Amino acid sequence: MNKYVPVIGLEIHVQLKTRSKVFCTCSTKFGAPPNTQTCPVCLGLPGVLPVLNRKAFRYAIKTALALNCQITNSVRFDRKNYYYPDLPKNYQISQYALPVGIRGYLEIENEGEIKRVRIRRVHLEEDAGKLVHSEDGRFSFVDYNRAGTPLLEIVTEPDINSPQEAYVFLQE
């Protein structure tokens, strides 16, 4: 018998199906030519202000409720600063300090047993762009169409004890 028990927590990113990005009105339609679905807001140009996509926020609240989370009285968006070539602003707008939902749970059934997996937080954030590499590997190109696409992040507590339990959780 193995004396070690896996301890697994998940950080799940869900791309929300909205027509526009989370902080601007640019389209989220997949497959457009590179860099044709951008604007000063999603590129982070000086002098522009983000406006929250209501539908994305409603999806976040509905998800938090479905996961038995407490809906917070107020939310806040923060700038997570880091450099990636496909992050045009050098920061990502995310709910860190005050997420939309906290302290929830999801009950799963695995091999006939019910287990409660605690949800630490549910919050909104924006996606980065994407890098496209040439076939020979000599060049990399940046496509910012995806930058600003709404993501819902679901973070569990480390309550999962096997890959099978993680799979069952994700299937729910």
Coordinates of C-alpha atoms in Angstrom, one line a residue:
M1 CA 0.0 0.0 0.0
N2 CA 1.2 3.5 -0.9
K3 CA 1.9 5.7 2.1
Y4 CA 1.3 8.8 0.1
V5 CA -2.1 10.2 -0.8
P6 CA -2.3 12.6 -3.8
V7 CA -3.5 16.1 -2.8
I8 CA -5.0 17.9 -5.8
G9 CA -6.5 21.3 -6.2
L10 CA -7.6 22.6 -9.6
E11 CA -7.5 26.0 -11.3
I12 CA -10.0 25.8 -14.2
H13 CA -10.2 28.4 -16.9
V14 CA -13.5 28.5 -18.8
Q15 CA -13.8 30.6 -21.9
L16 CA -17.2 32.3 -21.8
K17 CA -19.4 32.2 -24.9
T18 CA -20.1 35.9 -25.3
R19 CA -20.3 37.9 -28.5
S20 CA -17.9 40.6 -27.2
K21 CA -14.8 40.7 -25.0
V22 CA -15.0 41.2 -21.3
F23 CA -14.0 44.9 -21.2
C24 CA -14.7 46.2 -24.7
T25 CA -17.1 45.6 -27.6
C26 CA -14.6 43.8 -29.9
S27 CA -15.9 40.5 -31.3
T28 CA -14.9 37.1 -29.8
K29 CA -15.7 35.2 -33.0
F30 CA -13.1 32.5 -33.7
G31 CA -11.2 32.3 -36.9
A32 CA -10.9 36.0 -38.0
P33 CA -7.7 37.1 -39.6
P34 CA -5.0 38.0 -37.1
N35 CA -5.3 41.3 -35.3
T36 CA -8.6 42.3 -36.8
Q37 CA -10.7 42.1 -33.6
T38 CA -8.8 44.6 -31.5
C39 CA -9.3 48.1 -30.3
P40 CA -7.5 50.6 -28.0
V41 CA -9.2 49.0 -24.9
C42 CA -8.1 45.4 -25.4
L43 CA -4.7 46.6 -26.6
G44 CA -4.3 48.7 -23.4
L45 CA -3.5 52.0 -25.2
P46 CA -3.2 55.1 -23.1
G47 CA -6.4 57.1 -22.3
V48 CA -9.0 54.3 -22.6
L49 CA -11.1 52.8 -19.9
P50 CA -12.5 49.3 -19.7
V51 CA -16.3 48.7 -19.4
L52 CA -17.5 45.4 -18.0
N53 CA -19.4 43.0 -20.2
R54 CA -22.7 42.4 -18.3
K55 CA -23.3 39.0 -19.8
A56 CA -19.9 37.8 -18.7
F57 CA -20.6 39.0 -15.2
R58 CA -24.0 37.3 -15.2
Y59 CA -22.4 34.1 -16.3
A60 CA -19.9 34.4 -13.4
I61 CA -22.7 34.9 -10.9
K62 CA -24.7 32.0 -12.2
T63 CA -21.7 29.7 -12.1
A64 CA -20.9 30.8 -8.5
L65 CA -24.5 30.1 -7.5
A66 CA -24.4 26.7 -9.2
L67 CA -21.3 25.9 -7.2
N68 CA -23.0 26.8 -4.0
C69 CA -20.7 29.9 -3.5
Q70 CA -21.4 32.9 -1.4
I71 CA -21.8 35.9 -3.7
T72 CA -19.7 38.7 -2.4
N73 CA -21.3 42.1 -1.6
S74 CA -18.8 43.9 -3.8
V75 CA -16.2 42.9 -6.4
R76 CA -13.0 44.5 -7.6
F77 CA -10.9 44.1 -10.6
D78 CA -7.1 44.2 -10.2
R79 CA -4.2 44.4 -12.6
K80 CA -1.9 41.4 -12.5
N81 CA 1.4 42.7 -13.9
Y82 CA 3.6 40.4 -15.9
Y83 CA 5.3 40.3 -19.2
Y84 CA 4.3 37.9 -21.9
P85 CA 4.7 38.7 -25.6
D86 CA 1.0 37.9 -26.2
L87 CA -0.2 40.2 -23.4
P88 CA -0.4 43.6 -25.1
K89 CA -0.9 45.6 -21.9
N90 CA 1.8 43.8 -19.8
Y91 CA -1.0 43.3 -17.2
Q92 CA -4.1 41.2 -17.0
I93 CA -7.4 42.5 -15.6
S94 CA -8.6 39.9 -13.1
Q95 CA -10.6 39.7 -9.9
Y96 CA -8.0 38.9 -7.2
A97 CA -8.9 40.5 -3.9
L98 CA -12.6 40.5 -4.3
P99 CA -13.9 37.7 -6.5
V100 CA -17.6 37.3 -7.5
G101 CA -18.0 34.0 -5.5
I102 CA -16.2 32.4 -2.6
R103 CA -16.4 29.3 -0.3
G104 CA -18.6 27.0 -2.4
Y105 CA -18.6 23.3 -3.1
L106 CA -19.6 20.7 -5.6
E107 CA -20.5 17.2 -4.7
I108 CA -19.3 14.4 -6.9
E109 CA -19.9 10.7 -7.1
N110 CA -16.9 8.5 -7.7
E111 CA -17.0 4.7 -7.4
G112 CA -20.3 4.9 -5.5
E113 CA -19.1 7.4 -2.9
I114 CA -20.2 11.0 -2.6
K115 CA -17.5 13.5 -2.0
R116 CA -17.7 17.3 -1.4
V117 CA -15.0 19.3 -3.2
R118 CA -14.7 22.8 -1.8
I119 CA -14.6 25.8 -4.2
R120 CA -12.2 28.5 -3.0
R121 CA -13.2 31.1 -5.5
V122 CA -14.9 31.9 -8.8
H123 CA -13.8 35.0 -10.7
L124 CA -13.6 36.8 -14.0
E125 CA -10.5 37.7 -15.9
E126 CA -9.4 38.4 -19.4
D127 CA -7.5 36.0 -21.7
A128 CA -4.2 36.9 -23.4
G129 CA -3.5 36.8 -27.1
K130 CA -1.7 33.9 -28.8
L131 CA 1.7 33.3 -30.3
V132 CA 1.8 31.7 -33.7
H133 CA 5.2 30.2 -34.7
S134 CA 6.5 29.7 -38.2
E135 CA 7.0 26.1 -39.3
D136 CA 10.8 26.4 -39.3
G137 CA 10.7 27.9 -35.8
R138 CA 12.6 31.0 -36.9
F139 CA 9.8 33.5 -36.3
S140 CA 6.9 34.0 -33.9
F141 CA 3.9 36.2 -34.6
V142 CA 1.5 37.6 -32.2
D143 CA -2.3 37.5 -32.7
Y144 CA -4.2 39.8 -30.3
N145 CA -7.7 38.8 -31.4
R146 CA -8.1 36.6 -28.3
A147 CA -6.8 39.3 -25.9
G148 CA -9.6 40.4 -23.7
T149 CA -11.8 37.3 -24.2
P150 CA -13.7 36.6 -21.0
L151 CA -12.5 33.8 -18.9
L152 CA -14.1 32.4 -15.8
E153 CA -11.6 30.9 -13.3
I154 CA -12.8 28.3 -10.8
V155 CA -10.3 27.4 -8.1
T156 CA -10.9 24.4 -5.9
E157 CA -9.4 23.6 -2.5
P158 CA -7.0 20.7 -2.6
D159 CA -9.7 18.2 -1.7
I160 CA -9.2 15.8 -4.7
N161 CA -7.2 12.7 -4.0
S162 CA -6.8 11.0 -7.4
P163 CA -6.8 11.7 -11.1
Q164 CA -10.1 9.8 -11.4
E165 CA -11.7 12.2 -8.9
A166 CA -10.3 15.2 -10.8
Y167 CA -11.8 13.7 -14.0
V168 CA -15.2 13.2 -12.3
F169 CA -15.1 16.7 -11.0
L170 CA -14.4 18.2 -14.4
Q171 CA -17.1 16.1 -16.0
E172 CA -19.7 17.7 -13.6

